[in-house]
Coordinates of C-alpha atoms and ligand atoms in Angstrom, one line a residue:
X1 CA 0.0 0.0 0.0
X2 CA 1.3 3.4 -1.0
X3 CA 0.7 5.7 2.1
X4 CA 3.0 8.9 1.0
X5 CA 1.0 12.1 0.4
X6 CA 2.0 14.1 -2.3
X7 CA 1.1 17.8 -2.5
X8 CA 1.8 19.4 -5.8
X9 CA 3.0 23.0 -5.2
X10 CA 1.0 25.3 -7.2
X11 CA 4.2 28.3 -7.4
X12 CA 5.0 26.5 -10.3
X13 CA 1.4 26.1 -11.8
X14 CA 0.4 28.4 -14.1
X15 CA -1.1 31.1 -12.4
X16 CA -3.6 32.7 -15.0
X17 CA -5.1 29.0 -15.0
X18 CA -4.9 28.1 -11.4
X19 CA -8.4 25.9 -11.8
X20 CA -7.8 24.1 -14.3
X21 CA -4.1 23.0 -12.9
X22 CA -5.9 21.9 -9.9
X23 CA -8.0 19.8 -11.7
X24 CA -5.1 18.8 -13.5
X25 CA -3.4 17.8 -10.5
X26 CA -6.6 15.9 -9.3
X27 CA -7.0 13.7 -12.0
X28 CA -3.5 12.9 -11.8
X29 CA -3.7 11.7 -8.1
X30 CA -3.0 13.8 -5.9
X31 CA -5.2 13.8 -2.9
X32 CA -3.1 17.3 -1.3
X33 CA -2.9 20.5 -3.4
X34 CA 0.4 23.1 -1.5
X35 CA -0.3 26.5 -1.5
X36 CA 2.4 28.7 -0.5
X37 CA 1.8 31.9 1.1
X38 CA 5.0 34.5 1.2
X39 CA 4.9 37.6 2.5
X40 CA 8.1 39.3 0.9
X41 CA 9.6 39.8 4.7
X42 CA 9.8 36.3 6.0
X43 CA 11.0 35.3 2.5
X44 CA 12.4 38.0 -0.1
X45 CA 9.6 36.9 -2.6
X46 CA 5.3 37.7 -2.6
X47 CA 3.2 34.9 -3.5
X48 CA -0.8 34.2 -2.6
X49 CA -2.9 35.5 -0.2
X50 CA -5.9 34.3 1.3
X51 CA -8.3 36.1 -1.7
X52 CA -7.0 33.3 -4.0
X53 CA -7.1 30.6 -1.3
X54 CA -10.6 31.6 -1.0
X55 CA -11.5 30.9 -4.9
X56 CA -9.8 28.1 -4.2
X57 CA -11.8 26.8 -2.3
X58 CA -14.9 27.0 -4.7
X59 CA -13.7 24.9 -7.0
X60 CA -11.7 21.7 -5.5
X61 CA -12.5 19.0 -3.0
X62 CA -8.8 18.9 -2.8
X63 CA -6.7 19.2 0.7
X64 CA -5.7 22.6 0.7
X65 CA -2.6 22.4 2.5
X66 CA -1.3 25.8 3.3
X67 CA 2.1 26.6 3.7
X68 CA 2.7 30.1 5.7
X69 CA 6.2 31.6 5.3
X70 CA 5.0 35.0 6.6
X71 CA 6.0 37.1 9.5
X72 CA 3.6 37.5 12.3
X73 CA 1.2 34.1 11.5
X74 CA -0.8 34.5 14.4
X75 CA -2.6 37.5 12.6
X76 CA -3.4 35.4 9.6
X77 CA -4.8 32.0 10.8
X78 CA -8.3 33.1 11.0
X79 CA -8.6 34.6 7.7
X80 CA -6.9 31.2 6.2
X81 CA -8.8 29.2 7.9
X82 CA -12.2 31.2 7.0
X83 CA -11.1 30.9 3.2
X84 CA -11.2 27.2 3.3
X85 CA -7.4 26.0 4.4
X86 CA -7.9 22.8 5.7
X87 CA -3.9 22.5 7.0
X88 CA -2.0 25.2 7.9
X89 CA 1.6 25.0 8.5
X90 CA 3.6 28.3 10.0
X91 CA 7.3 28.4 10.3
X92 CA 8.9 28.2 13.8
X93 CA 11.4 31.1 12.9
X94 CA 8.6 33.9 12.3
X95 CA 6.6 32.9 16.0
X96 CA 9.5 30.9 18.2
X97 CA 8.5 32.6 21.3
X98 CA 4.7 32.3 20.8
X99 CA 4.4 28.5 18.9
X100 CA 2.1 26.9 21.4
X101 CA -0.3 30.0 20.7
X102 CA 0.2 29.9 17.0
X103 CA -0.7 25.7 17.2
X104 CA -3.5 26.5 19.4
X105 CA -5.3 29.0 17.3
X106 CA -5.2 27.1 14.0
X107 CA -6.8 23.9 16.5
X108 CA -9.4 26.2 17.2
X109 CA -10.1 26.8 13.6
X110 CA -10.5 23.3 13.5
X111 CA -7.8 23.1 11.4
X112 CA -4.4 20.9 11.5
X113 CA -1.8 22.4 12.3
X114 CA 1.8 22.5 11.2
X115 CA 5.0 23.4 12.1
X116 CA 7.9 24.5 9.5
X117 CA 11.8 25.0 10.0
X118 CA 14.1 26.5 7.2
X119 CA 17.6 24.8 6.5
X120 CA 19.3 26.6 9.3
X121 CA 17.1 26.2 12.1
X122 CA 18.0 23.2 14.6
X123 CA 15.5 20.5 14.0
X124 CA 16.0 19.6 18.0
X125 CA 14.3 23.2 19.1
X126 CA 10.9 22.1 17.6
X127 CA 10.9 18.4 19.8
X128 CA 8.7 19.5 22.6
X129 CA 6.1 21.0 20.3
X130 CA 5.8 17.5 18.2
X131 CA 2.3 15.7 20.4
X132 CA 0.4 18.9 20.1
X133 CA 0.8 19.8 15.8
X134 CA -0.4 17.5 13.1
X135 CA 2.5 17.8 11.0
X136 CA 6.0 18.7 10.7
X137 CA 7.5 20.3 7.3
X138 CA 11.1 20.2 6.8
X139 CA 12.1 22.7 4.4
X140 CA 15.1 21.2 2.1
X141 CA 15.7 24.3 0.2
X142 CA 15.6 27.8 1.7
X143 CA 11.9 28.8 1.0
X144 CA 11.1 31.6 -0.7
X145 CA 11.8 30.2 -4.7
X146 CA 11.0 27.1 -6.5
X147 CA 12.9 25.1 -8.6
X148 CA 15.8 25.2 -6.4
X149 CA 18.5 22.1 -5.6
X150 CA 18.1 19.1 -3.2
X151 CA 20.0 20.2 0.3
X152 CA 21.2 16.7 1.4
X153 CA 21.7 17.9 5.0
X154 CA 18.3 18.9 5.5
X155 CA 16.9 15.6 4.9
X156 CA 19.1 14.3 8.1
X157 CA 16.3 16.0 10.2
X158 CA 13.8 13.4 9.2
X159 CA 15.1 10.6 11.2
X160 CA 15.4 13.2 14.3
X161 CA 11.6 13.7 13.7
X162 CA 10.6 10.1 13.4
X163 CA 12.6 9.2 16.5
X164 CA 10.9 12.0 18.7
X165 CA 6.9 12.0 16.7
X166 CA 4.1 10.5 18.0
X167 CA 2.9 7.7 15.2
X168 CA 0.5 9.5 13.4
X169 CA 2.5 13.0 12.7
X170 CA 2.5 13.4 9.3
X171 CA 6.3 14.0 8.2
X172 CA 6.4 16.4 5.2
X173 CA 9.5 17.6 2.6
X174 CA 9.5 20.5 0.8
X175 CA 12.0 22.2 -1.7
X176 CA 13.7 20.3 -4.5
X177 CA 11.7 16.9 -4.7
X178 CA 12.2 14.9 -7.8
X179 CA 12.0 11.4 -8.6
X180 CA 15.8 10.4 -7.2
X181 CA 15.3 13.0 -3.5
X182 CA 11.8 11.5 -3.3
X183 CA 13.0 8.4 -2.7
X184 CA 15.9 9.5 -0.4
X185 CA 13.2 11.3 1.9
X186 CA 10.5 8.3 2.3
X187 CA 13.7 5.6 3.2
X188 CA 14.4 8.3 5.9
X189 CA 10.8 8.7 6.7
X190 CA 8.6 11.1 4.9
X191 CA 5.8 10.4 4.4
X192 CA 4.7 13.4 2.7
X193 CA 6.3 15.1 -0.2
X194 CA 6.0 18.6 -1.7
X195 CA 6.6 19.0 -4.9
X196 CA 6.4 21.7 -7.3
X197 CA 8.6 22.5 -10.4
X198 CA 9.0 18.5 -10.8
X199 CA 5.1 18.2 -11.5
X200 CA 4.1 20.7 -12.8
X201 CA 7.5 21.3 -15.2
X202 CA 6.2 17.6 -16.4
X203 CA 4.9 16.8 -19.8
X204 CA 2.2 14.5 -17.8
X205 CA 1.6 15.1 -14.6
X206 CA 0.4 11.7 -13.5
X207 CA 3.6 9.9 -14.8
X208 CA 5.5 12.9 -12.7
X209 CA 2.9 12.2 -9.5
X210 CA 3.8 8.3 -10.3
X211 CA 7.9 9.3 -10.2
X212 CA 8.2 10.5 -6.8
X213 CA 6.5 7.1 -5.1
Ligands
DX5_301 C1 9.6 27.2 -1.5 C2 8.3 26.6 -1.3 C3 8.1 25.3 -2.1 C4 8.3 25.3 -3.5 C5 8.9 24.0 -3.9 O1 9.8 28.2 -0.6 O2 7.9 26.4 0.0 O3 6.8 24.7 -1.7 O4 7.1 25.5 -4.3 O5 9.3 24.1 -5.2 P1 10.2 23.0 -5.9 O6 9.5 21.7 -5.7 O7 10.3 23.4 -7.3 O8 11.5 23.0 -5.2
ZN302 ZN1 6.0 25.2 0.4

């Protein structure tokens, strides 16, 4: 049984036809759809906001997992939340004094809630926050750009996860998944993988869906 969740990153879909790549990416197989929201402070780039998570919403069934790489992500959970998010993930680095607040806002959304660190950040600080989020994203490139290159070292944090999670924390990867680092990541257990330029830079999406099991 294959039980990796793959969540297509829609930064590298194309934008004026964001329903129809959804579809696209529903008829392909995937079950998540990865929706990244930068704020050009916590990341030097300026992505989607919660308008376009909110059309979104209208027309897919799909998971709408929500990546946050904005400063302040306390102020933004409701209105993510209201517009149809179904997971939202923040990053430890933009709320590391305030986390267990941050986690449980978006729990009383009724929404799951998960926790991101960038290549840099100690994997060990997050530990005592892992039995109250629903997920852990390990970034493997430094976010703010897609179609960057595989940071081996990141994906050493993955085995620290597993050791420390509770069974049932879902263990996501983000940032330069392909076929080859897809594989790397689920041997050292992920069991969710983000991927954008590989999918959606792919002649046929399913066969590129069907590379990264
Ligand atoms: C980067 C984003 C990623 C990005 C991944 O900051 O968080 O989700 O879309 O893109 P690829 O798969 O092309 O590395
Ligand atoms: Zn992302």
């Amino acid at each position: 049984m294959n039980k990796t969740i793959i969540s297509p990153s829609i930064l590298s879909a194309d934008f004026a036809n964001l329903e129809r790549e959804i579809n696209a990416i529903e008829e392909a197989g995937a079950a998540w759809v990865h929706i990244d929201v930068m704020d050009g402070h916590f990341v030097p780039n300026i992505t989607i906001g919660v308008p376009v998570v909110k059309s979104l919403r209208k027309v897919t069934k799909l998971i709408l997992d929500t990546h946050l790489m904005i400063e302040n992500p306390q102020d933004y959970i409701k209105p993510f939340a209201q517009a149809g998010s179904d997971i939202i993930t923040f990053h430890y680095e933009a709320c590391a004094d305030r986390v267990g607040d941050v986690i449980s806002l978006i729990k009383d959304c009724g929404k799951l809630a998960g926790i991101s660190v960038k290549p840099k950040t100690d994997v060990r600080e997050i530990i005592p926050f892992l039995d109250k989020v629903d997920l852990v994203l390990i970034m493997t490139v430094e976010p703010g750009f897609g179609g960057q290159e595989f940071m081996h070292e990141c994906a050493m944090k993955i085995p620290v996860i597993k050791a420390n999670a509770p069974d049932n924390l879902i263990i996501q990867v983000d940032g330069g998944i392909n076929n080859i680092t897809a594989k790397i990541c689920t041997s050292l257990g992920a069991n969710s993988l983000v991927a954008g330029s590989y999918v959606f830079g792919h002649q046929d999406y399913k066969q590129a869906i069907k590379n990264l099991y």
